[in-house]
Amino acid sequence: MMDSLLLILMLIAVLGVGSQWVAWKFRLPAIVVMSIAGLLAGPIFGLMNPEEAFGDLYRPFISIAVAIILFEGSLNLNFKEVKGLGKPVFRIVTWGAFLAWIFGSLTAHYVAGLSWAVAFVIGGIFIVTGPTVILPLLRQSKLKPTPAKILKWEGIVVDPFGALLAVFAFEFILFLLADGRDATALLFFLLASLFAVVLGVVFGKVTGWMFESGHIPEFLKSPAVFALVIACFIIADEVKHETGLLAVTAMGMTLANLGISSIRDMRHFKENISILLISTVFILLTSSLTMDTLMDVFQPAIIGYVLLMLFVVRPLSIFLSTVKSGLSLQEKTLVGWIAPRGIVALTVASYFATILADEGFAGASLVTPLTFALVFSTVIVHGFSIGWLAKKLNLSSEGNPGVLIVGSNRFTNALAKTMKELGIPAVVVDSSWDRLNGARKAGIQHNHCEILSEQTEYTMDFTPYDYLLTATEYDSYNALVCSTFLPEFGRKNVFRLPKQNHSGDHLVDIDHTIGGREVFTPTEGIEELKYKLKSGYVLRKTSLTERYLYEDYMRDREQETVLLFVLKQSKQIEFFTEDLETTATAGDTIVSLTPPSKEFNKIKEKLEEKRNGKS
């Protein structure tokens, strides 16, 4: 086992980020890869035990990390997002959570053999799913908007309530068992929870006011939010343990609904920090387990408890709580199946395992293995099944990678129509009904909206689209849209047309760090492309074979041909750009803007073939 704390920190970071990369590269659930990496480094090979190495800093670090992750998730909870979903979301986070608590507690008592006190505490903990597990799954599974939003809201809103419910159950049990039945502690817990909500709202409003009024400079905004989140969490948690999570959730939701201009930048910064912390904390928790805990997982009572939680408790609580809520049977089935437990369940359960054992409650020794069994089982089962089940229930937007095209004109409409013929999901977005008229007539999927508007985030589903292409007549607008959506699509998937020299906004130059990659050729702006189409150029699809290779195509094409993109056999799209070399192999399709002479010669050849065939 490693003795150096620096080496352990290095290994945690490498395993955490490395697991995220492996998951992205091979399209695996990230939480599954991280859990396996932590188990291999910890109890299986014994390379490290972070809980022993960190000592007294172990639990405070994990608590603060969870608070930041929960705050980052709550920054996405804008009430506009649940427009039309208010009833099912409200029912699931209230009645659904309550039913899950009752059913889970009964299962823990009668199946796992826990005492009533321990069963109701553990039942409260296990109603949580949480952003640490739900958000990575949603990021990879490409669910349709309705189930994705419901799962996200449930995961983030119920997360602090699960911890509070466990505290409430514990305090209530102590109240019932204590001599004289003093209700002071129970009343203090309720007041502390109310204080946490008020504190979070105040912190959120004060933060928003300071940002908008200019009291905090731009370069200090991210560090300031970071410090304020930690302060909000610790103040509430010092008043009463576990209420800090409620405080940071209230703070994040308050900021998300203030409509301040800094929220998008803040969200991206927090998302980057959150991904790093999720990776780190999962490795910390799984590598700190012992072999004895792992072996206890295989007890029949624990296995039976996990199976009932998976196949009975969760589906039943969702189906009962969403009666007449407007959700379809498919949506109820998916939401009723997906409930992976994560960091909050592990951390809160480990805290209560010690407390319950000190109080002498029967079954307290089973809390840790029971928690790990449920966390690891749900992470594995739900991580691998969410994509498959969503496809079976027709709730997945997974398919061929799509293209979101900004700007409707003769060229983009022709490009979108060609993509549609190739089976590529493509949508043309424009803020002008007049400009969209051509797209409507051509039967192309289109969306009338301002792509930079906050409302578009809630009215348009971006899930099917992996690539962004901006092709309006204004170069500065194209660059602005690309820069805005770089975090969502990734730098390698954001493209814009080359600058125009004689039209548009006459933009002289664009810094190389701004906007996306320039596509096609450095001289072909939107006006040139539109003019070529008007002059008789056509979009042509050329399939490569073993007999007709990429080198043959490049040799035969006319010099004026504008190369647009390659549709690979894997259905991935590679746009032709100046800074990246694009190649194609047999089975790929090259799409190009071809001069009329080439097409005229093709028509002549076909006519000759027909004449020869008749004669």
XYZ file of C-alpha atoms in Angstrom:
615
model
C 0.000 0.000 0.000
C 1.210 3.509 -0.833
C 2.451 5.544 2.126
C 2.927 8.876 0.349
C -0.142 11.121 0.433
C 1.047 12.855 -2.736
C 1.183 9.540 -4.593
C -2.322 8.689 -3.389
C -3.618 12.085 -4.561
C -1.976 11.540 -7.927
C -3.495 8.055 -8.268
C -6.965 9.305 -7.317
C -6.818 12.062 -9.944
C -5.440 9.780 -12.656
C -7.992 7.026 -11.975
C -10.887 9.495 -11.751
C -10.187 11.461 -14.921
C -8.896 8.348 -16.695
C -12.176 6.554 -15.922
C -14.136 9.449 -17.401
C -12.007 9.285 -20.550
C -12.378 5.496 -20.904
C -16.145 5.864 -20.464
C -16.267 8.569 -23.162
C -13.991 6.674 -25.543
C -15.829 3.351 -25.353
C -19.313 4.764 -24.646
C -19.589 3.147 -21.219
C -21.391 4.510 -18.123
C -18.761 6.650 -16.374
C -19.932 5.778 -12.868
C -19.475 2.065 -13.615
C -15.896 2.567 -14.795
C -15.064 4.783 -11.801
C -16.517 2.292 -9.326
C -14.528 -0.592 -10.805
C -11.325 1.494 -10.859
C -11.769 2.411 -7.191
C -12.399 -1.201 -6.151
C -9.336 -2.411 -8.041
C -7.083 0.251 -6.510
C -8.502 -0.169 -3.001
C -9.762 -3.425 -1.511
C -8.788 -5.761 -4.376
C -5.136 -4.830 -5.034
C -4.588 -2.789 -1.865
C -2.762 0.098 -3.534
C -4.344 2.698 -1.266
C -6.894 3.390 1.460
C -7.787 7.106 1.224
C -9.842 7.069 4.431
C -6.762 6.054 6.433
C -4.413 8.293 4.446
C -6.563 11.434 4.707
C -7.467 10.890 8.347
C -9.697 13.635 9.776
C -9.806 15.450 6.427
C -11.516 12.533 4.640
C -15.154 13.194 5.588
C -15.029 17.028 5.427
C -13.523 16.848 1.926
C -16.242 14.482 0.691
C -18.988 16.588 2.313
C -17.791 19.790 0.629
C -17.379 17.982 -2.699
C -20.950 16.663 -2.513
C -22.207 20.146 -1.671
C -20.497 21.656 -4.736
C -21.784 18.854 -6.987
C -25.321 19.357 -5.681
C -25.085 23.137 -6.144
C -23.863 22.717 -9.725
C -26.765 20.412 -10.452
C -29.317 22.777 -8.913
C -28.018 25.599 -11.142
C -29.773 23.739 -13.976
C -33.149 23.699 -12.211
C -34.907 26.576 -13.927
C -38.674 26.403 -13.388
C -39.229 27.221 -17.064
C -37.752 23.833 -17.876
C -40.576 21.933 -16.186
C -43.320 23.825 -17.973
C -45.916 21.144 -18.649
C -44.103 18.675 -16.361
C -45.004 20.291 -13.048
C -47.491 17.624 -11.961
C -45.338 14.496 -12.478
C -42.195 16.178 -11.116
C -44.021 17.435 -8.006
C -45.629 14.058 -7.365
C -42.394 12.107 -7.777
C -40.370 14.355 -5.445
C -43.144 14.319 -2.808
C -45.464 11.294 -2.889
C -42.960 9.205 -4.825
C -40.217 9.896 -2.283
C -42.566 9.239 0.643
C -43.750 5.909 -0.798
C -40.151 4.902 -1.592
C -39.245 5.628 2.045
C -42.095 3.544 3.457
C -41.671 0.622 1.037
C -37.889 0.685 1.374
C -38.065 0.721 5.161
C -40.491 -2.223 5.243
C -38.208 -4.143 2.874
C -35.145 -3.379 5.028
C -36.915 -4.692 8.136
C -38.621 -7.799 6.788
C -36.077 -8.888 4.159
C -32.674 -7.540 5.292
C -33.517 -8.158 8.971
C -32.763 -4.653 10.237
C -34.428 -3.286 13.354
C -37.278 -0.813 12.798
C -35.086 2.117 13.830
C -32.248 1.248 11.446
C -34.716 0.309 8.675
C -36.447 3.695 8.680
C -33.127 5.565 8.722
C -31.733 3.515 5.832
C -35.061 3.808 3.995
C -34.742 7.598 4.061
C -31.206 7.490 2.710
C -32.126 5.253 -0.214
C -34.789 7.511 -1.716
C -31.949 9.568 -3.213
C -30.477 9.191 -6.673
C -28.524 12.404 -7.021
C -26.654 14.388 -9.703
C -23.444 12.412 -9.156
C -25.034 9.401 -10.851
C -28.015 10.743 -12.790
C -26.292 13.560 -14.695
C -23.488 11.370 -16.147
C -26.106 8.811 -17.233
C -28.287 11.451 -18.876
C -25.258 12.932 -20.599
C -24.485 9.586 -22.245
C -27.923 8.045 -22.834
C -29.547 10.795 -24.970
C -33.051 10.435 -23.532
C -35.976 12.391 -24.902
C -36.705 15.633 -23.002
C -39.596 14.481 -20.771
C -37.967 11.501 -19.005
C -34.589 13.275 -18.943
C -36.010 16.343 -17.181
C -37.988 14.264 -14.695
C -34.968 12.163 -13.745
C -32.760 15.256 -13.455
C -35.201 17.157 -11.235
C -35.859 14.135 -9.052
C -32.155 13.409 -8.640
C -31.246 16.931 -7.591
C -34.301 17.909 -5.522
C -34.687 14.607 -3.627
C -30.949 14.345 -2.894
C -30.912 16.670 0.152
C -34.332 15.438 1.282
C -33.044 11.870 1.528
C -30.319 12.946 3.923
C -32.789 15.087 5.889
C -35.329 12.267 6.004
C -32.703 9.962 7.499
C -31.848 12.619 10.112
C -35.546 13.178 10.827
C -36.178 9.433 11.231
C -33.189 9.133 13.566
C -34.236 12.131 15.678
C -37.838 10.908 15.798
C -36.752 7.424 16.899
C -34.562 8.887 19.642
C -37.501 11.065 20.686
C -39.776 8.005 20.981
C -37.194 5.925 22.839
C -35.899 8.645 25.156
C -37.142 8.913 28.720
C -39.669 11.713 29.060
C -39.993 11.976 25.277
C -38.503 15.466 25.002
C -39.477 16.976 21.645
C -36.843 19.728 21.789
C -34.354 17.934 19.521
C -37.042 17.140 16.965
C -38.288 20.727 16.900
C -34.708 21.992 16.576
C -34.176 19.755 13.530
C -37.292 21.136 11.808
C -36.264 24.738 12.557
C -32.704 24.032 11.348
C -34.077 22.683 8.055
C -36.176 25.821 7.598
C -33.137 27.948 8.434
C -31.103 26.081 5.773
C -33.680 26.863 3.082
C -33.836 30.549 4.046
C -30.040 30.740 4.218
C -29.710 29.235 0.732
C -32.265 31.638 -0.752
C -30.541 34.626 0.891
C -27.102 33.525 -0.328
C -28.507 33.031 -3.836
C -30.197 36.437 -3.987
C -27.176 38.252 -2.508
C -24.836 36.508 -4.963
C -27.075 37.425 -7.897
C -27.364 41.038 -6.754
C -23.579 41.402 -6.334
C -22.986 39.939 -9.788
C -25.529 42.085 -11.592
C -24.639 45.313 -9.820
C -20.931 44.938 -10.586
C -19.736 44.575 -7.001
C -17.710 41.516 -8.031
C -15.409 41.793 -11.063
C -15.568 39.172 -13.810
C -12.278 37.516 -12.880
C -13.491 36.961 -9.292
C -16.991 35.635 -10.046
C -16.129 31.951 -10.218
C -13.872 31.981 -7.118
C -16.504 34.044 -5.269
C -19.279 31.555 -6.045
C -17.004 28.706 -5.022
C -16.322 30.345 -1.642
C -19.955 31.342 -1.073
C -21.217 27.807 -1.768
C -18.787 26.376 0.785
C -19.763 29.070 3.304
C -23.486 28.436 2.782
C -23.019 24.687 3.208
C -20.830 24.871 6.317
C -22.967 27.469 8.148
C -26.108 25.357 7.712
C -24.287 22.099 8.481
C -22.794 23.502 11.671
C -26.271 24.397 12.885
C -27.527 20.876 12.129
C -25.713 18.040 10.394
C -26.919 17.246 6.810
C -28.972 20.466 6.425
C -26.094 21.987 4.447
C -27.131 19.998 1.365
C -30.583 21.580 1.541
C -29.014 25.042 1.814
C -26.800 24.733 -1.296
C -29.706 23.252 -3.305
C -31.868 26.250 -2.382
C -28.984 28.593 -3.265
C -28.486 27.010 -6.687
C -32.187 26.987 -7.551
C -32.485 30.636 -6.507
C -29.606 31.652 -8.785
C -30.973 29.544 -11.646
C -34.296 31.392 -11.569
C -33.026 34.963 -11.105
C -32.306 35.315 -14.836
C -28.878 36.881 -14.318
C -26.560 37.174 -17.306
C -23.621 35.419 -15.594
C -25.473 32.164 -14.998
C -24.268 30.413 -18.171
C -20.568 31.085 -17.508
C -21.043 30.123 -13.867
C -22.756 26.889 -14.888
C -19.931 25.862 -17.215
C -17.277 26.538 -14.575
C -19.195 24.596 -11.952
C -19.790 21.734 -14.390
C -16.043 21.371 -14.957
C -15.381 21.404 -11.214
C -18.283 19.001 -10.646
C -16.969 16.424 -13.138
C -13.565 16.500 -11.443
C -15.117 16.140 -7.993
C -17.462 13.316 -9.031
C -14.478 11.430 -10.437
C -12.434 12.031 -7.312
C -15.125 11.217 -4.763
C -16.190 7.970 -6.435
C -12.579 6.770 -6.404
C -12.197 7.884 -2.761
C -15.295 6.055 -1.537
C -14.886 2.784 -3.434
C -11.155 2.477 -2.746
C -11.744 3.026 1.000
C -13.952 -0.059 1.315
C -12.590 -3.204 2.916
C -12.674 -6.801 1.712
C -14.914 -7.694 4.688
C -17.508 -5.193 3.440
C -17.297 -6.634 -0.066
C -17.815 -10.176 1.235
C -20.808 -9.118 3.367
C -22.499 -7.928 0.179
C -23.095 -11.550 -0.854
C -25.291 -12.386 2.131
C -28.681 -13.769 0.938
C -30.623 -11.187 2.949
C -28.720 -8.307 1.332
C -29.091 -9.781 -2.166
C -32.833 -10.226 -1.617
C -33.141 -6.641 -0.359
C -31.336 -5.257 -3.424
C -33.524 -7.262 -5.823
C -36.734 -6.042 -4.204
C -35.506 -2.430 -4.230
C -34.721 -2.759 -7.943
C -37.782 -4.612 -9.188
C -40.550 -3.771 -6.709
C -39.993 -0.740 -4.471
C -38.838 1.767 -7.093
C -41.313 0.845 -9.881
C -44.223 0.640 -7.424
C -43.526 4.030 -5.830
C -43.255 5.707 -9.259
C -46.376 4.080 -10.723
C -48.493 4.892 -7.658
C -47.280 8.494 -7.393
C -47.809 9.285 -11.098
C -51.399 8.036 -11.484
C -53.243 10.510 -13.778
C -50.115 12.668 -14.032
C -50.036 12.743 -17.832
C -47.009 10.474 -18.209
C -47.220 7.657 -20.718
C -46.755 4.016 -19.704
C -43.347 4.013 -21.429
C -42.212 7.099 -19.489
C -43.413 5.634 -16.186
C -41.610 2.380 -16.954
C -38.308 4.109 -17.692
C -38.468 6.484 -14.712
C -39.615 3.597 -12.500
C -36.571 1.555 -13.459
C -33.798 4.166 -13.389
C -32.747 5.050 -9.829
C -28.988 4.624 -9.344
C -27.726 5.581 -5.884
C -24.460 7.458 -5.551
C -22.207 9.569 -3.387
C -24.842 11.021 -1.051
C -26.169 7.563 -0.184
C -22.644 6.289 0.542
C -21.552 9.279 2.627
C -24.755 9.661 4.677
C -25.007 5.903 5.259
C -21.391 5.694 6.453
C -22.117 8.553 8.883
C -25.216 6.858 10.294
C -23.555 3.431 10.466
C -21.272 4.778 13.186
C -24.023 6.740 14.990
C -26.487 3.821 14.992
C -23.805 1.409 16.188
C -22.862 3.779 19.049
C -26.532 3.964 20.063
C -26.646 0.158 20.157
C -29.310 -0.408 17.478
C -29.505 -3.964 16.117
C -28.471 -4.336 12.471
C -26.257 -1.229 12.393
C -23.297 -3.354 11.253
C -25.166 -4.200 8.042
C -25.681 -0.567 6.993
C -22.349 -0.192 5.149
C -22.439 -3.460 3.130
C -26.143 -2.956 2.416
C -25.482 0.552 1.115
C -22.568 -0.492 -1.040
C -24.532 -3.455 -2.443
C -27.401 -1.186 -3.505
C -25.138 1.588 -4.821
C -22.919 -0.712 -6.860
C -25.811 -2.838 -8.143
C -27.878 0.136 -9.282
C -24.852 1.846 -10.814
C -24.027 -1.269 -12.851
C -27.572 -2.352 -13.769
C -29.007 1.072 -14.527
C -25.799 2.333 -16.103
C -25.796 -0.402 -18.718
C -29.558 -0.690 -19.208
C -30.724 2.918 -19.543
C -29.748 3.276 -23.202
C -31.114 -0.145 -24.205
C -34.412 0.339 -22.343
C -34.881 3.863 -23.707
C -34.538 2.536 -27.260
C -36.982 -0.311 -26.572
C -39.528 2.155 -25.156
C -38.930 4.660 -27.977
C -37.737 7.258 -25.472
C -34.234 7.635 -26.858
C -32.927 10.305 -29.210
C -29.994 8.012 -29.935
C -29.472 7.585 -33.663
C -27.260 8.875 -36.421
C -25.324 11.969 -35.300
C -27.313 15.059 -36.295
C -26.409 18.565 -37.461
C -27.878 21.809 -36.146
C -27.593 24.456 -38.878
C -27.963 28.118 -37.882
C -29.225 30.348 -40.688
C -31.795 29.568 -43.378
C -30.841 30.346 -46.987
C -30.499 28.677 -50.368
C -27.284 26.867 -49.437
C -28.218 25.652 -45.932
C -31.618 24.438 -47.145
C -29.968 22.435 -49.952
C -27.403 21.078 -47.468
C -30.098 20.054 -44.963
C -32.121 18.390 -47.729
C -29.073 16.360 -48.819
C -28.395 15.352 -45.223
C -32.005 14.243 -44.869
C -31.611 12.046 -47.979
C -28.546 10.459 -46.352
C -30.413 9.731 -43.113
C -28.652 12.458 -41.138
C -30.910 14.285 -38.622
C -30.637 17.965 -39.585
C -32.542 21.035 -38.450
C -32.313 24.593 -39.772
C -32.730 27.286 -37.115
C -33.508 30.927 -37.861
C -35.226 33.832 -36.112
C -36.961 34.990 -39.320
C -40.130 33.355 -40.680
C -39.385 34.827 -44.104
C -35.957 33.215 -44.294
C -37.423 29.904 -43.109
C -39.939 29.918 -45.961
C -37.526 28.028 -48.233
C -36.966 25.369 -45.600
C -40.704 24.901 -45.135
C -41.270 24.512 -48.877
C -38.435 21.981 -49.133
C -39.906 19.877 -46.308
C -36.828 20.340 -44.151
C -37.045 20.178 -40.374
C -36.792 23.737 -39.091
C -37.183 25.722 -35.899
C -38.227 29.356 -35.639
C -36.233 30.754 -32.726
C -33.286 32.907 -31.772
C -30.597 30.352 -31.024
C -28.938 32.657 -28.460
C -32.163 33.229 -26.530
C -32.484 31.665 -23.090
C -35.977 30.473 -24.054
C -34.526 28.258 -26.806
C -32.798 26.181 -24.140
C -36.216 25.158 -22.821
C -38.241 24.993 -26.052
C -35.826 23.104 -28.316
C -34.387 19.638 -27.841
C -30.660 19.699 -28.650
C -30.142 16.005 -27.830
C -30.221 14.559 -31.402
C -27.553 16.960 -32.680
C -23.844 16.327 -32.322
C -22.582 19.019 -34.720
C -23.242 22.751 -35.037
C -22.780 24.674 -38.293
C -23.334 28.441 -38.427
C -24.015 29.820 -41.891
C -25.662 33.229 -41.650
C -24.522 36.274 -43.652
C -23.028 37.862 -40.514
C -19.568 36.562 -39.604
C -19.590 38.081 -36.130
C -22.912 36.396 -35.340
C -21.589 33.053 -36.590
C -18.536 33.389 -34.343
C -20.692 34.395 -31.349
C -23.006 31.389 -31.748
C -20.035 29.041 -32.072
C -18.360 30.449 -28.965
C -21.593 30.209 -26.992
C -22.161 26.539 -27.805
C -18.564 25.308 -27.590
C -19.103 23.797 -24.090
C -22.221 21.897 -25.209
C -20.966 20.493 -28.519
C -17.206 20.441 -27.995
C -14.628 22.399 -29.977
C -14.147 19.681 -32.605
C -17.880 19.621 -33.453
C -18.552 23.354 -33.906
C -18.108 24.879 -37.370
C -18.685 28.168 -39.163
C -18.389 29.307 -42.749
C -15.325 31.347 -43.767
C -15.453 35.131 -43.478
C -16.948 37.088 -46.355
C -14.927 39.923 -47.801
C -17.571 41.879 -49.690
C -20.848 41.428 -47.820
C -22.373 40.822 -44.410
C -20.821 42.785 -41.547
C -17.402 43.182 -43.276
C -15.557 41.545 -40.396
C -11.830 41.852 -41.052
C -10.464 39.158 -38.735
C -11.481 36.760 -35.960
C -9.178 35.626 -33.200
C -8.370 31.929 -33.585
C -9.646 31.230 -30.056
C -13.120 32.576 -30.893
C -15.787 30.589 -32.687
C -15.557 27.175 -34.282
C -13.518 25.724 -37.124
C -13.847 27.183 -40.615
C -15.332 24.648 -43.012
C -15.087 23.985 -46.736
C -12.584 26.380 -48.377
C -11.092 29.613 -47.019
C -12.631 31.675 -49.861
C -16.160 30.267 -49.905
C -18.358 32.463 -47.695
C -22.125 32.096 -47.633
C -22.689 34.575 -50.472
C -20.261 32.699 -52.747
C -21.944 29.385 -51.942
C -25.415 30.805 -52.608
C -24.187 32.292 -55.890
C -22.749 28.943 -56.996
C -26.109 27.225 -56.377
C -27.885 29.951 -58.311
C -25.389 29.474 -61.161
C -26.213 25.788 -61.511
C -23.916 24.100 -59.010
C -25.519 21.065 -57.351
C -24.894 19.066 -54.204
C -23.597 15.674 -55.224
C -23.234 12.461 -53.205
C -20.376 10.185 -54.278
C -20.069 6.713 -52.755
C -16.588 5.231 -52.555
C -15.936 1.560 -53.253
C -12.972 -0.794 -53.352
C -12.685 -0.016 -57.079
C -13.251 3.724 -56.770
C -11.194 5.059 -53.880
C -10.735 8.494 -52.341
C -7.599 9.095 -54.382
C -9.566 8.392 -57.584
C -12.277 10.833 -56.580
C -9.787 13.586 -55.754
C -8.089 13.056 -59.104
C -11.323 13.073 -61.145
C -13.140 15.968 -59.473
C -13.172 19.364 -61.123
C -10.997 22.053 -59.608
C -14.032 24.246 -58.778
C -15.695 21.529 -56.710
C -16.321 22.571 -53.089
C -15.797 19.629 -50.732
C -18.390 19.732 -47.925
C -18.244 16.640 -45.740
C -17.691 12.895 -45.584
C -20.370 10.580 -44.206
C -18.442 7.660 -42.736
C -19.714 4.089 -42.672
C -20.125 4.531 -38.911
C -22.535 7.434 -39.704
C -20.098 9.919 -38.171
C -19.618 13.144 -40.126
C -16.262 14.696 -40.992
C -16.496 18.207 -42.403
C -13.736 19.393 -44.706
C -11.706 22.009 -42.858
C -8.420 23.698 -43.623
C -6.759 22.801 -40.317
C -7.701 19.104 -40.291
C -6.970 16.527 -42.957
C -10.145 14.679 -43.946
C -9.894 11.308 -45.662
C -12.414 8.718 -46.798
C -12.366 4.977 -47.361
C -14.486 2.428 -49.193
C -18.083 2.581 -47.984
C -17.932 6.308 -47.149
C -19.907 8.979 -48.988
C -18.447 12.326 -50.069
C -20.838 15.265 -50.364
C -19.655 18.142 -52.526
C -20.904 21.230 -54.333
C -20.227 20.329 -57.954
C -19.950 22.651 -60.979
C -22.747 22.380 -63.583
C -20.348 21.109 -66.259
C -19.711 17.966 -64.235
C -23.415 17.321 -63.878
C -24.005 18.084 -67.563
C -21.408 15.476 -68.505
C -23.051 12.950 -66.178
C -26.449 13.553 -67.820
C -24.877 13.123 -71.264
C -23.294 9.845 -70.185
C -26.618 8.534 -68.897
C -28.384 9.542 -72.131
C -25.698 7.786 -74.161
C -26.071 4.670 -72.048
C -29.836 4.696 -72.605
C -29.443 5.152 -76.379
C -26.884 2.358 -76.551
C -29.142 0.160 -74.479
C -32.116 0.736 -76.797
C -30.072 0.203 -79.905
